[in-house]
Steps between C-alpha positions, in 0.01 A plus 500: 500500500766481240247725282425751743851565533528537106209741465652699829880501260323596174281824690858620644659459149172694323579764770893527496483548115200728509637744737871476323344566161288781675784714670716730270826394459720720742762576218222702296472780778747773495710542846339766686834678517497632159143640576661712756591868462831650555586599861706847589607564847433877642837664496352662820313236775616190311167374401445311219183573260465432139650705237203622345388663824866637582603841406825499328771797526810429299625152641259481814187377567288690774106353679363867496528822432598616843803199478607639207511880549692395863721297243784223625458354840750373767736278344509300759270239381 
């Protein structure tokens, strides 16, 4: 008995270390937030969209063409 229960201990050891020697360490990865782009807000509706998609006139960022030649919105929001 007292084997079995060695051989059962040494297979979970062999498999703790192989799986912590397998997985990347999680300091390696970059945070996903600096892979994110910039985010503008429509000066017109308020939504927000990514600055390389935006349209830009002066300080403000617009979502389309049609939001931009309508220019500000309420400023209620």
């Amino acid at each position: 008995m007292l084997r079995l229960l060695f051989w059962i201990a040494l297979i979970f050891a062999a498999i703790w270390l192989w799986r912590k020697f397998k997985a990347p360490a999680a300091s390696t990865r970059p945070p996903r937030e600096q892979d994110a782009p910039p985010m503008v807000r429509c000066a017109h509706c308020g939504v927000h969209l990514p600055r390389d998609r935006a349209l830009g006139n002066q300080q403000q960022w617009y979502c389309s063409q049609a939001h931009l030649e309508q220019g500000p919105g309420a400023s209620g929001r």
